[in-house]
GROMACS .gro file of C-alpha atoms in nm:
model
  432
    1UNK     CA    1  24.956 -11.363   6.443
    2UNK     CA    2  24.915 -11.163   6.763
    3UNK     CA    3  24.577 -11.244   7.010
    4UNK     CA    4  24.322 -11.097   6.934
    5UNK     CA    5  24.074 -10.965   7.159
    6UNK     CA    6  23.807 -11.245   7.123
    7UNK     CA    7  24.071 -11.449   7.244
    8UNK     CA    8  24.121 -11.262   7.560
    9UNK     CA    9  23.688 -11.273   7.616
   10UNK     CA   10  23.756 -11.660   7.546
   11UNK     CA   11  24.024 -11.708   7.789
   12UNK     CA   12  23.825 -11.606   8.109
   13UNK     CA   13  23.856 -11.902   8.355
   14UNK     CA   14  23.824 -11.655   8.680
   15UNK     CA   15  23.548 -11.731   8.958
   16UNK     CA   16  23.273 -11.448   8.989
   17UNK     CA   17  23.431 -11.118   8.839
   18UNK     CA   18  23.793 -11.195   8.777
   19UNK     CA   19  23.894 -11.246   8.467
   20UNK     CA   20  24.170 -11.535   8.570
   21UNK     CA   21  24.232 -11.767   8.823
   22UNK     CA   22  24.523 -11.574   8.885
   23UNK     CA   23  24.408 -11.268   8.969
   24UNK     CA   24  24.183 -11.399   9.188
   25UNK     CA   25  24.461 -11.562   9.391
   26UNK     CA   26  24.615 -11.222   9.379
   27UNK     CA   27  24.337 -11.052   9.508
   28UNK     CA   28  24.250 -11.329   9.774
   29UNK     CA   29  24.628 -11.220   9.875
   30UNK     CA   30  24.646 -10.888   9.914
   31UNK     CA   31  24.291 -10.937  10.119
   32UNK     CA   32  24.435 -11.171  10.318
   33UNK     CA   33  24.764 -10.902  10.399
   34UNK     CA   34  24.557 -10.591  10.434
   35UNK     CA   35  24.312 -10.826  10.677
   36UNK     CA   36  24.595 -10.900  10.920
   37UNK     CA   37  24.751 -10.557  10.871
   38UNK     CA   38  24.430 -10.439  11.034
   39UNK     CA   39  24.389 -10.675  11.317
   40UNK     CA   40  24.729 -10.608  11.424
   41UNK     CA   41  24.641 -10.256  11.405
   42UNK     CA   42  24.278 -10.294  11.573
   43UNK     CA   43  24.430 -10.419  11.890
   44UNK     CA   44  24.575 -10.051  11.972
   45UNK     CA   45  24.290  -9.898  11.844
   46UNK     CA   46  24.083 -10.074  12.052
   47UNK     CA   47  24.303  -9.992  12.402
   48UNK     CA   48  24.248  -9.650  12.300
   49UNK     CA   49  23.922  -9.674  12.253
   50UNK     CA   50  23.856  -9.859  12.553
   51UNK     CA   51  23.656 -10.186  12.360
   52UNK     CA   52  23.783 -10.539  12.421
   53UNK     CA   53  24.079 -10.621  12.219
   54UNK     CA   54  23.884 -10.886  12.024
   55UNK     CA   55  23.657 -10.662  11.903
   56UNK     CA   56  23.950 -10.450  11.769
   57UNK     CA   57  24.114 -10.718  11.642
   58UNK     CA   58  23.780 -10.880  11.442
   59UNK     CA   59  23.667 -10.544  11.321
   60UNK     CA   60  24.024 -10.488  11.160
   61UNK     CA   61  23.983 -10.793  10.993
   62UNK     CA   62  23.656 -10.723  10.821
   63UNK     CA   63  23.787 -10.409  10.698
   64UNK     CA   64  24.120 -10.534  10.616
   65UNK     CA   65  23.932 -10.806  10.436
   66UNK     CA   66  23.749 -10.591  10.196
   67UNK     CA   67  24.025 -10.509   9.943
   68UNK     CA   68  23.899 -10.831   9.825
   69UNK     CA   69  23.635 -10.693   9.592
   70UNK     CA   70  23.874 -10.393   9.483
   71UNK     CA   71  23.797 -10.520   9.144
   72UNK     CA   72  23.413 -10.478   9.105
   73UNK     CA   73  23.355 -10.228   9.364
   74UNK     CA   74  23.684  -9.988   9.399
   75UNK     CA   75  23.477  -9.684   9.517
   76UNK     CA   76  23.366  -9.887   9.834
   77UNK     CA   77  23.696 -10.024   9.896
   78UNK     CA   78  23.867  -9.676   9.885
   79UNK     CA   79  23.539  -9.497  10.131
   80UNK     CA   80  23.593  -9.792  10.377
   81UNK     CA   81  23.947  -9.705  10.382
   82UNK     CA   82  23.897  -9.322  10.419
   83UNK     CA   83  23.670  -9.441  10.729
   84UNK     CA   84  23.917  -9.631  10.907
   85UNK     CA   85  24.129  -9.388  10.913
   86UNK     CA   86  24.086  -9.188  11.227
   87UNK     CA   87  24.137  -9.565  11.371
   88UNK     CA   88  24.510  -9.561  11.225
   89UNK     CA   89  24.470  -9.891  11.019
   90UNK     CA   90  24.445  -9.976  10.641
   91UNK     CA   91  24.745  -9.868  10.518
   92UNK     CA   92  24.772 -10.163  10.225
   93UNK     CA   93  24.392 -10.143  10.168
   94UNK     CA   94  24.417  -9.768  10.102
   95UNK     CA   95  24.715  -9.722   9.899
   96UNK     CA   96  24.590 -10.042   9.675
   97UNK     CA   97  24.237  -9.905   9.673
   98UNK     CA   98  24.352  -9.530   9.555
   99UNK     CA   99  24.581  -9.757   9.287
  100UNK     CA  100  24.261  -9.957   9.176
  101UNK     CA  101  24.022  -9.679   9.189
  102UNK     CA  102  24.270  -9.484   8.948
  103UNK     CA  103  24.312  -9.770   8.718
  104UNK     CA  104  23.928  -9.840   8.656
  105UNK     CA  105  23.733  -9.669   8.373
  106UNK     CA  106  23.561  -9.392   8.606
  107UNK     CA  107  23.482  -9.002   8.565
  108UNK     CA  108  23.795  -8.811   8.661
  109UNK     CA  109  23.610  -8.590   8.898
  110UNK     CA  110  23.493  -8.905   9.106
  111UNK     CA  111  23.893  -9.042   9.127
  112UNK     CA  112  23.997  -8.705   9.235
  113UNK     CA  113  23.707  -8.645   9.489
  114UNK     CA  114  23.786  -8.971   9.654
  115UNK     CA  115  24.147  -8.927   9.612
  116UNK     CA  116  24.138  -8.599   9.767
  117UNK     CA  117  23.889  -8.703  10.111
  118UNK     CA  118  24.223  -8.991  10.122
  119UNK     CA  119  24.484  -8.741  10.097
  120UNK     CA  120  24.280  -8.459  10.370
  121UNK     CA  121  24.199  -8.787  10.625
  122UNK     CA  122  24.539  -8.896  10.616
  123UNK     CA  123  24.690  -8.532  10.652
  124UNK     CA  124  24.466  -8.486  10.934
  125UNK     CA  125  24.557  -8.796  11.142
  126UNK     CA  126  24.905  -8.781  11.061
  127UNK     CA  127  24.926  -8.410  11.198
  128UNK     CA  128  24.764  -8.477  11.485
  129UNK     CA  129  24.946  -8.789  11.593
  130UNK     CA  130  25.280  -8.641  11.523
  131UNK     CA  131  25.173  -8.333  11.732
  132UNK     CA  132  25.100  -8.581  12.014
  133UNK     CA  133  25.397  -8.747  11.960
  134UNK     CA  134  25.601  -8.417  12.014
  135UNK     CA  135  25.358  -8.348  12.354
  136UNK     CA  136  25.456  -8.619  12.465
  137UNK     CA  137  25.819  -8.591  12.436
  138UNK     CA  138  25.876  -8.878  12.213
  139UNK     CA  139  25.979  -8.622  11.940
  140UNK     CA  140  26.177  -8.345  11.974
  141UNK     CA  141  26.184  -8.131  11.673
  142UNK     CA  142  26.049  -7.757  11.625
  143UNK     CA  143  25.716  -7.687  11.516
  144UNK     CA  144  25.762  -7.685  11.208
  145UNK     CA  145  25.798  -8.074  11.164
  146UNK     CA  146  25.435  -8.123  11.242
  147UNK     CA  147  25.344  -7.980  10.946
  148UNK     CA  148  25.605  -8.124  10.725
  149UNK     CA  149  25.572  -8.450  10.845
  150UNK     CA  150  25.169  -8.462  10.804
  151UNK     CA  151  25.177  -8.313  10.438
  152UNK     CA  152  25.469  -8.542  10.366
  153UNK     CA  153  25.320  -8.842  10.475
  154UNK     CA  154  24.980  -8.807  10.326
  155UNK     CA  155  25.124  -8.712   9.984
  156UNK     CA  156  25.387  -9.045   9.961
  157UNK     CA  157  25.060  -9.228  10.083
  158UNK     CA  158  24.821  -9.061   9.834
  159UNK     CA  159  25.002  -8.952   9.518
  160UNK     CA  160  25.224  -9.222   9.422
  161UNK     CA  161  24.943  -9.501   9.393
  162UNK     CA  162  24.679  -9.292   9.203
  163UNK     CA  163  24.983  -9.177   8.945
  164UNK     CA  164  25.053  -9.491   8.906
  165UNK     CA  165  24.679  -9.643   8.874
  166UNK     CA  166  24.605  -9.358   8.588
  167UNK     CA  167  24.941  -9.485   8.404
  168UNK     CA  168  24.834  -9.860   8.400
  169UNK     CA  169  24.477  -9.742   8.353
  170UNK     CA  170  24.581  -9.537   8.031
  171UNK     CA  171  24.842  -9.780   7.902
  172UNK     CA  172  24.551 -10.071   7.952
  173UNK     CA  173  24.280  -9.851   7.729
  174UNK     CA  174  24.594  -9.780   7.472
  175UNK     CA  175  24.636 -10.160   7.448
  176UNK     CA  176  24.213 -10.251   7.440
  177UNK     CA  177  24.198  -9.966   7.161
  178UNK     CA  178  24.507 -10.064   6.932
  179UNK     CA  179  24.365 -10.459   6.951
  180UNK     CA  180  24.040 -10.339   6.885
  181UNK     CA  181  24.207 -10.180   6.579
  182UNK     CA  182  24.402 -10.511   6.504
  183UNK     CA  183  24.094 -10.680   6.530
  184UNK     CA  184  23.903 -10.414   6.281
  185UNK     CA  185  24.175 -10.447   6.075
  186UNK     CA  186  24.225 -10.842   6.042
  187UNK     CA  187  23.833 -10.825   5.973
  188UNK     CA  188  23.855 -10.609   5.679
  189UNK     CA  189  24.142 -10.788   5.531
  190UNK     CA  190  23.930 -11.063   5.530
  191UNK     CA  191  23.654 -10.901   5.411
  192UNK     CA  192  23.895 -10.784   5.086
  193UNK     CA  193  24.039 -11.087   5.089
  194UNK     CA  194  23.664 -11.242   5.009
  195UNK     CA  195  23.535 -10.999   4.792
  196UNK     CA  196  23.900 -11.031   4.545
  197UNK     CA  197  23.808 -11.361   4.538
  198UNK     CA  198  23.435 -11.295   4.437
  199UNK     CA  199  23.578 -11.047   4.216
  200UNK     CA  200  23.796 -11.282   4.036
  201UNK     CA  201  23.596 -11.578   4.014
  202UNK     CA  202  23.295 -11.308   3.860
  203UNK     CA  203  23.574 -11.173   3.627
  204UNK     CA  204  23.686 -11.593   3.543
  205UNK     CA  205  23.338 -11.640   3.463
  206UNK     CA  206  23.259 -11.290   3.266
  207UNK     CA  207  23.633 -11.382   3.063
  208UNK     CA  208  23.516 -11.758   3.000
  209UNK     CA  209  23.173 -11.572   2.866
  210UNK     CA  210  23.339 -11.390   2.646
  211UNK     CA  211  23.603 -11.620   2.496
  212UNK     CA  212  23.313 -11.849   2.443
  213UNK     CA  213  23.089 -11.558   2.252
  214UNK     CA  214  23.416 -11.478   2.047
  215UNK     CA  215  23.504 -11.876   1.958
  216UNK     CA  216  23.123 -11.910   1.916
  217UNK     CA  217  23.118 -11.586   1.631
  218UNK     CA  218  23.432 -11.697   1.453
  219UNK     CA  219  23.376 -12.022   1.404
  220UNK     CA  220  23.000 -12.087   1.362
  221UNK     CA  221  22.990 -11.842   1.022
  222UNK     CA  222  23.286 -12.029   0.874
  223UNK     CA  223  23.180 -12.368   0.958
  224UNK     CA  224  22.766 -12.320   0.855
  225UNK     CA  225  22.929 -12.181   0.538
  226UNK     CA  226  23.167 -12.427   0.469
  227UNK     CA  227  22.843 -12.723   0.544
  228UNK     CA  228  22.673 -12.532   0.271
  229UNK     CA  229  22.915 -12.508   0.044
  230UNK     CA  230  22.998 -12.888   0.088
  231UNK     CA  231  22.634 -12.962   0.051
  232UNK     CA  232  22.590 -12.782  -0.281
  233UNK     CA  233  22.933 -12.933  -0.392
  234UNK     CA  234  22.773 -13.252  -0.307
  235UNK     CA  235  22.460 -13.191  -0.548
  236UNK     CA  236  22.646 -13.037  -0.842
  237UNK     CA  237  22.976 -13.262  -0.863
  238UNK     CA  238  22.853 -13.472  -1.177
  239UNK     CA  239  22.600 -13.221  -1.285
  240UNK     CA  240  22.837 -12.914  -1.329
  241UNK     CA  241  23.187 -12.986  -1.240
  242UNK     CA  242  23.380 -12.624  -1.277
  243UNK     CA  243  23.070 -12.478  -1.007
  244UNK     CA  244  23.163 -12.809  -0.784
  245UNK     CA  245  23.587 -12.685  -0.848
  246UNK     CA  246  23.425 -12.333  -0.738
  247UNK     CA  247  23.247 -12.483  -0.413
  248UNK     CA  248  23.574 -12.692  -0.373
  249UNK     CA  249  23.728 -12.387  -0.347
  250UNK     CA  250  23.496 -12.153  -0.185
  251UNK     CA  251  23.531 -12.450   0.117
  252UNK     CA  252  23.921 -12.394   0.128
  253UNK     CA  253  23.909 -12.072   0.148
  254UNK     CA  254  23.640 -12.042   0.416
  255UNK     CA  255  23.838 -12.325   0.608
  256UNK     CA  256  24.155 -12.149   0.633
  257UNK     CA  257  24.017 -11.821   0.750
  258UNK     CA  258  23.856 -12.037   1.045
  259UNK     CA  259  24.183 -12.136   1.074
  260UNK     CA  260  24.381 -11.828   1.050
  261UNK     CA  261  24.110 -11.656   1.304
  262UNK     CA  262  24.127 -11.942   1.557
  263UNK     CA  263  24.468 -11.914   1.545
  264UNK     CA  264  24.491 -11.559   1.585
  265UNK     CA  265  24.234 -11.556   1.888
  266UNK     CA  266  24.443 -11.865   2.088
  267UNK     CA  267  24.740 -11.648   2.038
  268UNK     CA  268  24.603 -11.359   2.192
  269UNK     CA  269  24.468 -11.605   2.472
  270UNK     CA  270  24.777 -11.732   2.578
  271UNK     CA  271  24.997 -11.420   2.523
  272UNK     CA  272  24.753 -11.264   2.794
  273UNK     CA  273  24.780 -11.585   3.031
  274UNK     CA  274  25.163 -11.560   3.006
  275UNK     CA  275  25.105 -11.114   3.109
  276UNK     CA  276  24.922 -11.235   3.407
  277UNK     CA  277  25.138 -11.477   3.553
  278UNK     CA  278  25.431 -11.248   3.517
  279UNK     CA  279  25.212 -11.002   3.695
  280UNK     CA  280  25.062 -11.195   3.951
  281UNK     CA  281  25.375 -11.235   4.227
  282UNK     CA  282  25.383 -10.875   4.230
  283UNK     CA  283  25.049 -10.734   4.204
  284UNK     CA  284  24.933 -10.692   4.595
  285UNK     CA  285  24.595 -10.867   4.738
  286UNK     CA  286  24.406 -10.535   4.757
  287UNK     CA  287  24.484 -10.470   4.345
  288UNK     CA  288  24.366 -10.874   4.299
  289UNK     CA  289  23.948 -10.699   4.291
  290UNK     CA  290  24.020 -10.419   4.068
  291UNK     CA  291  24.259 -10.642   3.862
  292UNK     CA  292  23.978 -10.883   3.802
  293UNK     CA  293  23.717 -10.660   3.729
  294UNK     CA  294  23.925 -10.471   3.473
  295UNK     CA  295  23.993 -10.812   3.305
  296UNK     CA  296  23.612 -10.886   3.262
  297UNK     CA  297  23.615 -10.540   3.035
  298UNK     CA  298  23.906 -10.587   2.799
  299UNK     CA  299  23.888 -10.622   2.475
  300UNK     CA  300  24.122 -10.720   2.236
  301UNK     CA  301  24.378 -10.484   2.146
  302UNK     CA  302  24.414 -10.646   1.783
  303UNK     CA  303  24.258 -10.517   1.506
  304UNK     CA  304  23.866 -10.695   1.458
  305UNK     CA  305  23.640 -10.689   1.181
  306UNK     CA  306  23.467 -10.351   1.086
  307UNK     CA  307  23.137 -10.246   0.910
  308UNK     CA  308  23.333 -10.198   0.627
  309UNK     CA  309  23.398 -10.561   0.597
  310UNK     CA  310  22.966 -10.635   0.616
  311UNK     CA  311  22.951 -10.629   0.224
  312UNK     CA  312  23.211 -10.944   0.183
  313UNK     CA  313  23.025 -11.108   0.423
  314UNK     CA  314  22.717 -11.061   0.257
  315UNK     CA  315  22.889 -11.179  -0.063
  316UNK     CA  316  23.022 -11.473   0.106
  317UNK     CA  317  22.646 -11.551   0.212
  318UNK     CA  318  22.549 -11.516  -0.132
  319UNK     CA  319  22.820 -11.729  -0.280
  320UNK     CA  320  22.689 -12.003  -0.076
  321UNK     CA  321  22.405 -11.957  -0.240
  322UNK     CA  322  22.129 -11.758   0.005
  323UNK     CA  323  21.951 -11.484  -0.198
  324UNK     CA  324  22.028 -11.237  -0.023
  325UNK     CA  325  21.984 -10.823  -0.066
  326UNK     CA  326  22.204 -10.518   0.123
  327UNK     CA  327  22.123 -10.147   0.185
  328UNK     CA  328  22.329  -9.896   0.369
  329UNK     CA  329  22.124  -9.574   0.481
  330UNK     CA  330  22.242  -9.258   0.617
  331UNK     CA  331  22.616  -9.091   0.590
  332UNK     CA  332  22.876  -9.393   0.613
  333UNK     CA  333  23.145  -9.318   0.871
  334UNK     CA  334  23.369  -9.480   1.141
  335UNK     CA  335  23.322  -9.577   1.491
  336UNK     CA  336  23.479  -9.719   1.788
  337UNK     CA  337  23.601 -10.033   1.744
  338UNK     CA  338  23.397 -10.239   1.967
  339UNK     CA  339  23.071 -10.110   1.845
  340UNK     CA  340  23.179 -10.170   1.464
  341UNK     CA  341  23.280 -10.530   1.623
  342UNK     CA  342  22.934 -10.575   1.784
  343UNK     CA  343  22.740 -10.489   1.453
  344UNK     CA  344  22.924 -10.721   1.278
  345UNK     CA  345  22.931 -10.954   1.496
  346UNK     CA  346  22.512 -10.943   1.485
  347UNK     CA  347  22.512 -10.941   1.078
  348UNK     CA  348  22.772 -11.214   1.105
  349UNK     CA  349  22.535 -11.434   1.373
  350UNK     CA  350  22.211 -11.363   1.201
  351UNK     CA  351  22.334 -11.494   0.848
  352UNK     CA  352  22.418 -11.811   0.985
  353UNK     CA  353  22.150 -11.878   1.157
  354UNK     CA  354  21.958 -11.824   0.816
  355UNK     CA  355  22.193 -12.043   0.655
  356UNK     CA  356  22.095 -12.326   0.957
  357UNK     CA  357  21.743 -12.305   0.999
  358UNK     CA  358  21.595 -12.084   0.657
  359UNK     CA  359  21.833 -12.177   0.369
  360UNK     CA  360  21.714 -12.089   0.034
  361UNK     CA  361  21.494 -11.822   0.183
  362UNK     CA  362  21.514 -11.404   0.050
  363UNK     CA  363  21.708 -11.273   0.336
  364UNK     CA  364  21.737 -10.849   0.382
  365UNK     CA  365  22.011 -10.710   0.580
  366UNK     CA  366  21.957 -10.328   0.642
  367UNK     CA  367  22.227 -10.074   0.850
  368UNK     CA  368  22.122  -9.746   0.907
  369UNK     CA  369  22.404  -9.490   1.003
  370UNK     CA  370  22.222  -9.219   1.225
  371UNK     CA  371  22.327  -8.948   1.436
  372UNK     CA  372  22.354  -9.105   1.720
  373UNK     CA  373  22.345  -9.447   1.690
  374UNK     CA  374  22.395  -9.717   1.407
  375UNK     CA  375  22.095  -9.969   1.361
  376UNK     CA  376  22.141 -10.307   1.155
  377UNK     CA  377  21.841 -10.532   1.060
  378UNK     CA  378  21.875 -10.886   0.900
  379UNK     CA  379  21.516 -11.030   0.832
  380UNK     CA  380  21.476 -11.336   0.631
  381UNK     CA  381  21.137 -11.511   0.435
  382UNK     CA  382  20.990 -11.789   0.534
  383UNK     CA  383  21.206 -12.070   0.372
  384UNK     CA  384  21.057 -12.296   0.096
  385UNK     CA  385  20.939 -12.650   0.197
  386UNK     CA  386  21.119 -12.796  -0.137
  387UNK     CA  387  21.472 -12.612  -0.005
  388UNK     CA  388  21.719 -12.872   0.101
  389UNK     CA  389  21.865 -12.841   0.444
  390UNK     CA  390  22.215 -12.833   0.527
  391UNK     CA  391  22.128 -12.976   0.853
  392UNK     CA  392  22.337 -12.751   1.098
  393UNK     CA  393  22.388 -12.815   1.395
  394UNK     CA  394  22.262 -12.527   1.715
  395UNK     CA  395  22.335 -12.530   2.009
  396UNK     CA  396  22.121 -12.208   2.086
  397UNK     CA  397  22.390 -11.972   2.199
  398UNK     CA  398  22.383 -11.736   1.897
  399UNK     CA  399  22.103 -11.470   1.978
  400UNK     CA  400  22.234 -11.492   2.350
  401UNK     CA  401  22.572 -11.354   2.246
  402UNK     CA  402  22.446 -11.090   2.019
  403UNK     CA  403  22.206 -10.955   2.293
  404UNK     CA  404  22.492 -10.984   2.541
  405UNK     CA  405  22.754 -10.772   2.307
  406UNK     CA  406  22.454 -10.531   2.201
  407UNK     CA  407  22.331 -10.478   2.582
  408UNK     CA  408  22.765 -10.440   2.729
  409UNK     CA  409  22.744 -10.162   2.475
  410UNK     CA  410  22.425  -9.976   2.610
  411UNK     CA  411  22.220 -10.126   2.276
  412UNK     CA  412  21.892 -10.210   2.206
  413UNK     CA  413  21.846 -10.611   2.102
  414UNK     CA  414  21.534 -10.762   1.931
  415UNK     CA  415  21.488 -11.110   1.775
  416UNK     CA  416  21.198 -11.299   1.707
  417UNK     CA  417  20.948 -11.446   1.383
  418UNK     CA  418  20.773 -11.210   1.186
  419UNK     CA  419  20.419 -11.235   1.088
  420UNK     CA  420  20.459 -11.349   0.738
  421UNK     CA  421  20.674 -11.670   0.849
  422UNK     CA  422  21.034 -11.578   0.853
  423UNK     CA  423  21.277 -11.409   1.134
  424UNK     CA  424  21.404 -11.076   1.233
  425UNK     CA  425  21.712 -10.952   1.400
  426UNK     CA  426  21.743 -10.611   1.513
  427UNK     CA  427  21.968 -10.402   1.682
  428UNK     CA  428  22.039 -10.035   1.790
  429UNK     CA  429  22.416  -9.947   1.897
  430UNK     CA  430  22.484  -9.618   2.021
  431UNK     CA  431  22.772  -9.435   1.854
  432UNK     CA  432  22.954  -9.347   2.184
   0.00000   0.00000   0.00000
């Protein structure tokens, strides 16, 4: 993985405004350089000028010496070196200045302002000291080299270091803006990274929902009617022996289509696992969210039970013995599978739970076909104190599920006693 640029803010180890130690010694070097450049150069400047040679000599140094802050204050650097010279000194200081001053993060029109006073001071002196050089007969060249010379001079002094300073200064934003971009773009693969995984352990948890809902609705109504069934085969096996071979073999039946529907589920189950594995060393990280929310909203692909299917299970409910009465309103016709699922599904639950905690009471179930929506009510009396109990066991989860599958489908869900002592379950589905 490349650094990114917290790391470079974490590696500054510099004293005062550099960056690095080694800069710093850079900088201390070049100060040092352009220092002694300028004391070498102060002691002509200061014959000519007719000051004391250590004077020249200690005021080249202190101009010399301030390249040292070229990094925090470049404009300064480059106007001391425009001032010095008409003295004929700072030749490191100003070339390295014009560089620096290029290089920073400043307005164009300041860089070229200053840039341009460098380039007119140095075309000045250099004109007039080669035309001085020619009066005094250490040249001898036509006129026209005093010219040449002074805009040749100031240019190969000027231009070279601010071209340079604006490439290093562009190539240094390039490289701040494309890690910025790394570093934007390591943050939101982490941030997709986390939400897959909060997407996927939501969809584990909505799939282990679900295949608990599904185990709980397949196996409860066999099992509380199979406990019946066994009860009542219990009471009636000396008494009446063909109704106990009847019971005998109402509780076969009911066993192996617990069976055969457990089976059929756990197949399903792990024929899906076995999809997703094969799936999962290709699918890419960024598919891993919208893969796991997708798997929270499938539904089985085979064939469930249907509304059609509502009067056997009535008549299973009443071969167990519950009194118990059907009516069908309204124009009977198909709908999607899911919502014919749901509704029986909520029939399904709300028998059994009479059969657990009312048997022997009247029970009504009621589904109303409407325009728009399909309704189903199952509303049971209050039981009779002499009615024997099967003694099933709850665990509680039943009118959760059916208000879960009624409310994924945009349904309506009621439950609750009735004044007259019993229990009523309704629910609205809409047809679409």
């Amino acid at each position: 993985m490349t650094a990114t640029g917290e790391d470079h803010v974490t590696a500054r180890g510099g004293p005062w405004w550099w960056a690095r130690r080694r800069s710093a010694v850079f900088d201390v070097s070049l100060a040092v350089v352009s220092a002694l450049e300028c004391a070498l150069e102060g002691v002509p400047f200061a014959r000519d000028a007719g000051i004391p040679v250590a004077a020249g000599v200690v005021f080249g140094w202190l101009a010399g010496a301030v390249l040292l802050v070229r990094r925090r204050w470049p404009i300064a650097v480059v106007l001391v070196s425009i001032a010095i010279t008409p003295a004929q000194m700072g030749l490191v200081m100003s070339m390295v200045g014009l560089y620096t001053l290029a290089a920073a993060e400043l307005p164009r029109r300041i860089i070229a302002s200053l840039a341009g006073m460098s380039l007119v001071g140095t075309l000045i002196v250099t004109f007039v000291k080669t035309q001085q050089d020619m009066a005094r007969g250490d040249l001898e060249l036509g006129d026209w080299f005093v010219p040449f010379a002074a805009i040749t001079m100031s240019l190969g002094f000027t231009a070279p270091p601010v071209l340079l300073g604006l490439y290093v200064g562009a190539r240094r934003r390039l490289m701040e803006s494309l890690r910025e971009r790394a570093d934007s773009l390591e943050r939101e693969l982490q941030l997709l990274a986390e939400r897959a995984e909060e997407r996927a352990e939501w969809a584990r948890n909505e799939e282990r929902t679900r295949i608990a809902r599904e185990m709980h609705d397949v196996v409860a109504h066999r099992v509380s009617l199979m406990v019946v069934h066994a009860a009542a085969l219990q009471a009636v096996a000396r008494k009446d022996p063909e109704k106990a071979v009847r019971n005998a073999a109402l509780v076969g039946d009911m066993g192996r289509q617990a069976l055969t529907e457990l089976r059929e589920m756990l197949g399903v189950l792990r024929s899906g696992g076995e999809e997703r594995r094969e799936r999962a060393a290709s699918v890419p990280l960024a598919a891993v969210g919208v893969a796991a929310a997708a798997a929270a909203s499938r539904v089985v692909d085979d064939e469930g039970p249907c509304l059609a299917e509502i009067e056997e299970l009535v008549g299973q409910s009443a071969a167990a013995g519950m009194v118990v009465a059907l009516s069908v309103e309204g124009d009977v016709r198909s709908y999607a599978p899911e919502v014919e699922q749901t509704a029986y599904r909520v029939v399904q639950e709300a028998l059994t739970n009479v059969h657990k905690h009312a048997a022997g009471a009247k029970t009504y179930v009621r589904v109303a076909h409407r325009v728009s929506e399909i309704a189903m009510q199952v509303e049971n009396e209050p039981p009779e104190e002499a009615a024997a109990s099967a003694r099933l066991p709850s665990g509680g989860n039943g009118l959760v599920g059916m208000r879960e599958r009624v409310s994924a489908l945009g349904g309506v869900f009621v439950s609750g006693p009735t004044d007259a002592g019993g229990f009523r379950v309704s629910a609205v589905i809409p047809a679409s």
